[in-house]
Amino acid sequence: MIKTSATGNLFLGGEHRIVYGGSAIITSVDMRTYCSLEERKDDRIVVFSKGYEKIDEKIEDIASRQFNIDDFKKDEMNLTRSLMKRYMDSFGRFRSGFEMQVETEIPKTCKGLSRSTSFLCSVYKALSLFSDFPVPEEKYFFRILPLQREAHGGTASGVEIISSVFGGFHKVRSDGSRESLGKPEFNVVIGDTGVESKTYETVPYVRSGWEKSRESYERTFKRIDDIIEEEISAIRNKDIVKLGGFIDENHEILARDLGVSHPKLNELVDACRKARAYGAKLTGGGKGGAMFALVDEKNQNKVAKAIVDAGGKSYITKIGVEGLREE
Ligand code: MEV
């Protein structure tokens, strides 16, 4: 039996900015997707995942399937089919069928934690361990990127893949280059607004603003770039107070200058700040989805309660943890 797992992710800064050639800081979240794979004696691929349709098809049917872009907006199962098809397009048919079970700790409703990326990375690693043609992890970014684009729209940077695979903290660019910032672990509380958020809608939204008013957007991007450098030094020095301050500023920029927050996100962020979190911001595309607060163990329960009292769902977890692994 093959068993793998991959993490979800958070942006400490640079979401949206990265789409315009800048950098972002991304980190792994200790909310994992687990994949197990067992060989079958026949030619069927069977995939179970709670809350999703079951896949039960012949290898050949998956290999010859054609997809259109709307197939990917529904859920991860067509992405899984597409991932398997691409694997076979590149490396030939799997030598036999298999049974796969995928379970994720990232709730379906909690958008912005790279649930689909962690799903795809854990499945890809299981396929790679099963296949006669294993793929080194350094190559995962470019292999999984087309799927990321199918899930999030053609312009997705896909940098979440880097974080799900390598874990820790990374400064990343949309060409897939990465600088590791190490693996210090910090406590966070995630707040889920429950408000639907779609990256394939928020990215064009920011672009339309940028097209109308490039100069002011470029000024905003410059400030984001500066904040990212400050955050990098805070991460390297494990300076949680300084990091929290820049996380706060980052949220304000995303909310006021890029317009990608949501009243519910702002309420959760404010509640965390009142509960004495070091800093709090939305993460990812925005306009809904998740936010997180940087905390220490002493106040994490208080911050989690503040999120719930403000109408969100809370998850106490850690960032900076190990990425993709064999279980
Ligand atoms: C979404 O998770 C992050 C964005 O920067 C889009 C992207 O990088 O593809 C908003």
Short mmCIF file of C-alpha atoms and ligand atoms in Angstrom, two decimals:
data_model
loop_
_atom_site.label_atom_id
_atom_site.label_comp_id
_atom_site.label_asym_id
_atom_site.label_seq_id
_atom_site.Cartn_x
_atom_site.Cartn_y
_atom_site.Cartn_z
CA MET A 1 0.00 0.00 0.00
CA ILE A 2 1.30 3.47 -0.93
CA LYS A 3 0.41 6.35 1.41
CA THR A 4 1.20 10.02 0.88
CA SER A 5 0.13 13.36 2.26
CA ALA A 6 0.45 17.02 1.25
CA THR A 7 -0.40 20.25 3.06
CA GLY A 8 -2.69 23.17 2.39
CA ASN A 9 -1.12 26.64 2.11
CA LEU A 10 -1.39 30.27 3.16
CA PHE A 11 -0.07 33.46 1.60
CA LEU A 12 1.81 35.73 4.01
CA GLY A 13 1.85 38.33 1.28
CA GLY A 14 2.01 38.86 -2.46
CA GLU A 15 -1.19 37.14 -3.55
CA HIS A 16 -2.43 38.94 -6.69
CA ARG A 17 0.87 40.85 -6.85
CA ILE A 18 2.56 37.66 -8.05
CA VAL A 19 0.32 37.55 -11.12
CA TYR A 20 2.08 40.80 -12.28
CA GLY A 21 5.61 39.41 -12.07
CA GLY A 22 6.33 40.10 -8.39
CA SER A 23 7.03 37.69 -5.56
CA ALA A 24 4.85 36.20 -2.88
CA ILE A 25 5.51 34.45 0.40
CA ILE A 26 3.71 31.21 0.82
CA THR A 27 3.76 28.66 3.61
CA SER A 28 2.45 25.19 4.29
CA VAL A 29 -0.45 24.73 6.73
CA ASP A 30 -0.72 21.67 8.89
CA MET A 31 -4.06 20.70 7.37
CA ARG A 32 -3.23 17.78 5.12
CA THR A 33 -4.69 15.70 2.33
CA TYR A 34 -3.94 11.98 2.62
CA CYS A 35 -3.88 9.63 -0.35
CA SER A 36 -3.54 5.86 -0.25
CA LEU A 37 -3.17 3.65 -3.30
CA GLU A 38 -3.39 -0.12 -3.63
CA GLU A 39 -2.76 -2.07 -6.82
CA ARG A 40 -5.67 -4.04 -8.35
CA LYS A 41 -5.45 -7.15 -10.45
CA ASP A 42 -7.71 -5.72 -13.16
CA ASP A 43 -7.65 -2.57 -15.30
CA ARG A 44 -9.99 -0.40 -13.25
CA ILE A 45 -9.12 2.85 -11.52
CA VAL A 46 -11.31 3.31 -8.47
CA VAL A 47 -11.11 6.50 -6.40
CA PHE A 48 -13.05 7.18 -3.20
CA SER A 49 -13.16 10.51 -1.45
CA LYS A 50 -15.82 11.39 1.11
CA GLY A 51 -18.27 13.97 -0.23
CA TYR A 52 -17.33 13.40 -3.87
CA GLU A 53 -18.58 11.15 -6.62
CA LYS A 54 -16.72 7.86 -6.83
CA ILE A 55 -14.49 7.22 -9.84
CA ASP A 56 -14.73 3.65 -11.13
CA GLU A 57 -13.45 3.49 -14.71
CA LYS A 58 -11.16 1.52 -16.96
CA ILE A 59 -7.61 2.84 -17.34
CA GLU A 60 -8.29 3.29 -21.05
CA ASP A 61 -11.45 5.36 -20.44
CA ILE A 62 -9.51 7.81 -18.27
CA ALA A 63 -6.59 7.89 -20.73
CA SER A 64 -8.84 8.75 -23.66
CA ARG A 65 -11.16 11.19 -21.90
CA GLN A 66 -11.52 14.74 -23.25
CA PHE A 67 -12.21 17.59 -20.84
CA ASN A 68 -13.57 21.07 -21.22
CA ILE A 69 -12.87 23.90 -18.80
CA ASP A 70 -16.30 23.73 -17.07
CA ASP A 71 -15.57 20.14 -16.03
CA PHE A 72 -13.10 21.51 -13.47
CA LYS A 73 -15.29 24.04 -11.71
CA LYS A 74 -17.33 21.36 -9.96
CA ASP A 75 -14.86 19.58 -7.75
CA GLU A 76 -11.54 17.81 -7.47
CA MET A 77 -12.64 14.55 -9.12
CA ASN A 78 -12.35 15.74 -12.71
CA LEU A 79 -9.03 17.29 -11.77
CA THR A 80 -7.99 13.88 -10.47
CA ARG A 81 -9.07 12.23 -13.71
CA SER A 82 -7.22 14.88 -15.70
CA LEU A 83 -4.08 14.43 -13.56
CA MET A 84 -4.11 10.69 -14.21
CA LYS A 85 -4.69 11.20 -17.92
CA ARG A 86 -1.77 13.64 -18.10
CA TYR A 87 0.44 11.21 -16.22
CA MET A 88 -0.37 8.52 -18.77
CA ASP A 89 0.02 10.92 -21.71
CA SER A 90 3.57 11.60 -20.51
CA PHE A 91 4.67 8.21 -19.24
CA GLY A 92 2.39 5.58 -20.77
CA ARG A 93 -0.48 3.55 -19.35
CA PHE A 94 -0.38 2.44 -15.70
CA ARG A 95 0.67 -1.23 -15.56
CA SER A 96 -2.58 -2.18 -13.76
CA GLY A 97 -5.61 -0.64 -12.16
CA PHE A 98 -5.59 0.59 -8.58
CA GLU A 99 -7.82 1.65 -5.76
CA MET A 100 -7.25 5.07 -4.30
CA GLN A 101 -8.65 6.75 -1.21
CA VAL A 102 -8.21 10.50 -0.76
CA GLU A 103 -9.20 12.27 2.45
CA THR A 104 -8.52 15.86 3.29
CA GLU A 105 -8.51 17.80 6.56
CA ILE A 106 -9.26 20.99 4.64
CA PRO A 107 -13.02 21.50 4.71
CA LYS A 108 -14.72 21.83 1.34
CA THR A 109 -16.26 25.13 2.40
CA CYS A 110 -12.96 26.65 3.52
CA LYS A 111 -11.71 28.39 0.37
CA GLY A 112 -8.25 29.92 0.16
CA LEU A 113 -6.23 27.14 1.80
CA SER A 114 -5.26 25.42 -1.47
CA ARG A 115 -7.39 22.40 -0.88
CA SER A 116 -7.27 21.34 -4.53
CA THR A 117 -3.48 21.80 -4.66
CA SER A 118 -2.93 19.59 -1.63
CA PHE A 119 -5.31 17.07 -3.18
CA LEU A 120 -3.45 17.06 -6.50
CA CYS A 121 0.02 16.90 -4.91
CA SER A 122 -0.83 13.95 -2.66
CA VAL A 123 -2.39 12.09 -5.62
CA TYR A 124 0.54 12.92 -7.91
CA LYS A 125 3.06 11.58 -5.41
CA ALA A 126 1.04 8.36 -5.00
CA LEU A 127 0.92 7.95 -8.81
CA SER A 128 4.64 8.65 -9.04
CA LEU A 129 5.43 5.98 -6.41
CA PHE A 130 3.13 3.52 -8.18
CA SER A 131 4.22 4.26 -11.75
CA ASP A 132 7.14 2.63 -13.54
CA PHE A 133 8.19 6.23 -14.29
CA PRO A 134 8.54 8.12 -10.99
CA VAL A 135 8.73 11.91 -11.23
CA PRO A 136 11.21 13.81 -8.99
CA GLU A 137 9.53 16.38 -6.74
CA GLU A 138 11.52 19.22 -8.33
CA LYS A 139 9.43 18.61 -11.46
CA TYR A 140 6.03 18.64 -9.76
CA PHE A 141 5.49 22.37 -10.27
CA PHE A 142 5.44 22.25 -14.06
CA ARG A 143 3.65 18.91 -14.12
CA ILE A 144 0.79 20.01 -11.86
CA LEU A 145 0.59 23.65 -13.03
CA PRO A 146 -1.76 22.92 -16.00
CA LEU A 147 -4.19 21.34 -13.54
CA GLN A 148 -3.93 24.35 -11.25
CA ARG A 149 -4.83 26.51 -14.24
CA GLU A 150 -7.78 24.29 -15.04
CA ALA A 151 -8.98 24.69 -11.44
CA HIS A 152 -8.40 28.43 -11.03
CA GLY A 153 -8.45 29.93 -14.50
CA GLY A 154 -5.76 30.33 -17.12
CA THR A 155 -3.65 32.89 -15.28
CA ALA A 156 -3.19 31.01 -11.98
CA SER A 157 0.42 31.26 -10.83
CA GLY A 158 0.26 27.79 -9.30
CA VAL A 159 2.84 28.66 -6.65
CA GLU A 160 0.77 26.82 -4.02
CA ILE A 161 2.24 23.65 -5.53
CA ILE A 162 5.71 24.69 -4.36
CA SER A 163 4.50 25.06 -0.81
CA SER A 164 2.45 21.84 -0.75
CA VAL A 165 5.46 19.92 -2.06
CA PHE A 166 8.38 21.45 -0.15
CA GLY A 167 6.65 22.77 2.99
CA GLY A 168 8.14 25.50 5.19
CA PHE A 169 8.21 29.11 3.96
CA HIS A 170 9.11 30.15 0.41
CA LYS A 171 9.54 33.34 -1.53
CA VAL A 172 8.12 32.38 -4.90
CA ARG A 173 7.56 33.80 -8.36
CA SER A 174 5.11 32.76 -11.02
CA ASP A 175 7.91 31.26 -13.17
CA GLY A 176 8.18 28.57 -10.47
CA SER A 177 11.43 29.88 -8.99
CA ARG A 178 11.64 29.59 -5.23
CA GLU A 179 13.84 30.66 -2.37
CA SER A 180 13.43 28.62 0.79
CA LEU A 181 13.03 30.74 3.91
CA GLY A 182 13.35 27.73 6.20
CA LYS A 183 10.87 25.80 8.27
CA PRO A 184 10.22 27.67 11.49
CA GLU A 185 6.77 26.67 12.74
CA PHE A 186 4.31 29.34 13.89
CA ASN A 187 0.90 28.93 15.48
CA VAL A 188 -2.05 30.26 13.54
CA VAL A 189 -5.79 30.23 13.78
CA ILE A 190 -7.64 29.98 10.48
CA GLY A 191 -10.99 31.70 10.16
CA ASP A 192 -13.43 30.52 7.53
CA THR A 193 -16.01 33.12 6.50
CA GLY A 194 -18.15 30.55 4.72
CA VAL A 195 -18.41 33.09 1.87
CA GLU A 196 -17.76 31.49 -1.51
CA SER A 197 -14.60 32.84 -3.16
CA LYS A 198 -13.43 32.05 -6.66
CA THR A 199 -9.89 32.83 -7.74
CA TYR A 200 -10.93 32.70 -11.39
CA GLU A 201 -13.17 35.70 -10.62
CA THR A 202 -10.95 37.73 -8.25
CA VAL A 203 -7.88 37.65 -10.53
CA PRO A 204 -9.73 39.30 -13.48
CA TYR A 205 -11.33 41.74 -10.99
CA VAL A 206 -7.89 43.01 -9.90
CA ARG A 207 -6.74 43.10 -13.50
CA SER A 208 -9.60 45.36 -14.53
CA GLY A 209 -8.59 47.82 -11.77
CA TRP A 210 -4.95 47.62 -12.79
CA GLU A 211 -5.84 48.32 -16.43
CA LYS A 212 -7.80 51.44 -15.46
CA SER A 213 -5.27 52.87 -13.06
CA ARG A 214 -1.85 51.35 -13.58
CA GLU A 215 0.17 53.99 -11.81
CA SER A 216 -1.61 53.69 -8.48
CA TYR A 217 -1.61 49.88 -8.68
CA GLU A 218 2.13 49.90 -9.37
CA ARG A 219 2.63 52.05 -6.23
CA THR A 220 0.61 49.51 -4.26
CA PHE A 221 2.66 46.65 -5.72
CA LYS A 222 5.86 48.44 -4.71
CA ARG A 223 4.64 48.64 -1.10
CA ILE A 224 3.70 44.94 -1.18
CA ASP A 225 7.22 44.14 -2.45
CA ASP A 226 8.73 46.10 0.45
CA ILE A 227 6.49 44.35 2.96
CA ILE A 228 7.52 40.99 1.58
CA GLU A 229 11.20 41.80 2.21
CA GLU A 230 10.35 42.86 5.78
CA GLU A 231 8.40 39.65 6.31
CA ILE A 232 11.32 37.60 5.04
CA SER A 233 13.65 39.11 7.61
CA ALA A 234 11.01 38.55 10.33
CA ILE A 235 10.61 34.89 9.33
CA ARG A 236 14.36 34.34 9.31
CA ASN A 237 14.65 35.98 12.76
CA LYS A 238 11.51 34.23 14.03
CA ASP A 239 10.28 37.70 15.00
CA ILE A 240 6.58 36.99 15.39
CA VAL A 241 5.70 40.53 16.54
CA LYS A 242 7.27 42.14 13.49
CA LEU A 243 5.79 39.50 11.17
CA GLY A 244 2.34 40.11 12.66
CA GLY A 245 2.58 43.86 12.02
CA PHE A 246 3.36 43.33 8.35
CA ILE A 247 0.62 40.74 8.02
CA ASP A 248 -1.80 43.38 9.32
CA GLU A 249 -0.59 45.95 6.82
CA ASN A 250 -0.81 43.40 4.05
CA HIS A 251 -4.47 42.82 4.82
CA GLU A 252 -5.21 46.53 4.72
CA ILE A 253 -3.60 46.84 1.30
CA LEU A 254 -5.54 43.87 -0.08
CA ALA A 255 -8.75 45.31 1.37
CA ARG A 256 -8.41 49.02 0.58
CA ASP A 257 -6.12 49.23 -2.41
CA LEU A 258 -6.85 46.02 -4.29
CA GLY A 259 -10.46 45.71 -3.12
CA VAL A 260 -10.38 41.94 -2.62
CA SER A 261 -11.62 41.73 0.95
CA HIS A 262 -15.19 41.14 2.08
CA PRO A 263 -17.06 42.57 5.10
CA LYS A 264 -17.05 39.12 6.70
CA LEU A 265 -13.29 38.77 6.21
CA ASN A 266 -12.76 42.20 7.78
CA GLU A 267 -14.96 41.28 10.74
CA LEU A 268 -12.94 38.12 11.42
CA VAL A 269 -9.65 39.99 11.01
CA ASP A 270 -10.81 42.73 13.43
CA ALA A 271 -12.03 40.14 15.95
CA CYS A 272 -8.62 38.42 15.92
CA ARG A 273 -6.79 41.70 16.39
CA LYS A 274 -9.05 42.57 19.37
CA ALA A 275 -8.24 39.15 20.82
CA ARG A 276 -4.57 40.14 20.67
CA ALA A 277 -3.40 38.08 17.70
CA TYR A 278 0.01 39.27 16.43
CA GLY A 279 -1.54 39.98 13.05
CA ALA A 280 -4.34 38.83 10.78
CA LYS A 281 -5.03 38.87 7.06
CA LEU A 282 -7.09 37.29 4.32
CA THR A 283 -5.25 34.74 2.23
CA GLY A 284 -5.40 33.89 -1.47
CA GLY A 285 -7.84 35.35 -3.96
CA GLY A 286 -10.08 36.99 -1.32
CA LYS A 287 -13.63 38.40 -1.58
CA GLY A 288 -14.57 35.57 0.78
CA GLY A 289 -12.90 32.35 1.80
CA ALA A 290 -10.41 32.18 4.63
CA MET A 291 -8.28 34.48 6.76
CA PHE A 292 -5.69 33.61 9.36
CA ALA A 293 -4.27 35.10 12.53
CA LEU A 294 -0.75 34.70 13.79
CA VAL A 295 -0.94 33.74 17.47
CA ASP A 296 0.98 32.06 20.24
CA GLU A 297 -0.18 29.00 22.09
CA LYS A 298 -1.32 31.09 25.04
CA ASN A 299 -3.95 33.07 23.12
CA GLN A 300 -4.89 30.67 20.32
CA ASN A 301 -8.09 29.52 22.04
CA LYS A 302 -9.13 33.09 22.71
CA VAL A 303 -8.56 34.03 19.07
CA ALA A 304 -10.41 30.93 17.86
CA LYS A 305 -13.37 31.89 20.07
CA ALA A 306 -13.28 35.46 18.74
CA ILE A 307 -13.59 34.08 15.20
CA VAL A 308 -16.56 31.93 16.17
CA ASP A 309 -18.21 34.81 18.04
CA ALA A 310 -17.82 36.92 14.89
CA GLY A 311 -19.67 34.26 12.88
CA GLY A 312 -16.79 32.28 11.37
CA LYS A 313 -15.47 28.76 11.75
CA SER A 314 -12.06 28.45 13.35
CA TYR A 315 -9.21 25.97 13.02
CA ILE A 316 -6.17 26.02 15.31
CA THR A 317 -3.14 24.81 13.41
CA LYS A 318 0.50 25.54 12.47
CA ILE A 319 2.30 26.97 9.46
CA GLY A 320 5.79 26.23 8.15
CA VAL A 321 5.42 22.46 8.53
CA GLU A 322 6.84 19.64 6.42
CA GLY A 323 5.35 19.40 2.92
CA LEU A 324 4.69 16.40 0.74
CA ARG A 325 5.67 13.10 2.32
CA GLU A 326 5.25 9.38 2.23
CA GLU A 327 3.24 8.28 5.24
C1 MEV B 1 -4.81 32.68 -5.27
O1 MEV B 1 -4.65 31.57 -4.41
C2 MEV B 1 -3.56 33.50 -5.34
C3 MEV B 1 -3.58 34.57 -6.40
O2 MEV B 1 -2.34 35.28 -6.32
C4 MEV B 1 -3.73 33.99 -7.78
C5 MEV B 1 -2.53 33.22 -8.24
O3 MEV B 1 -1.42 33.38 -7.72
O4 MEV B 1 -2.73 32.44 -9.17
C6 MEV B 1 -4.70 35.55 -6.16
#
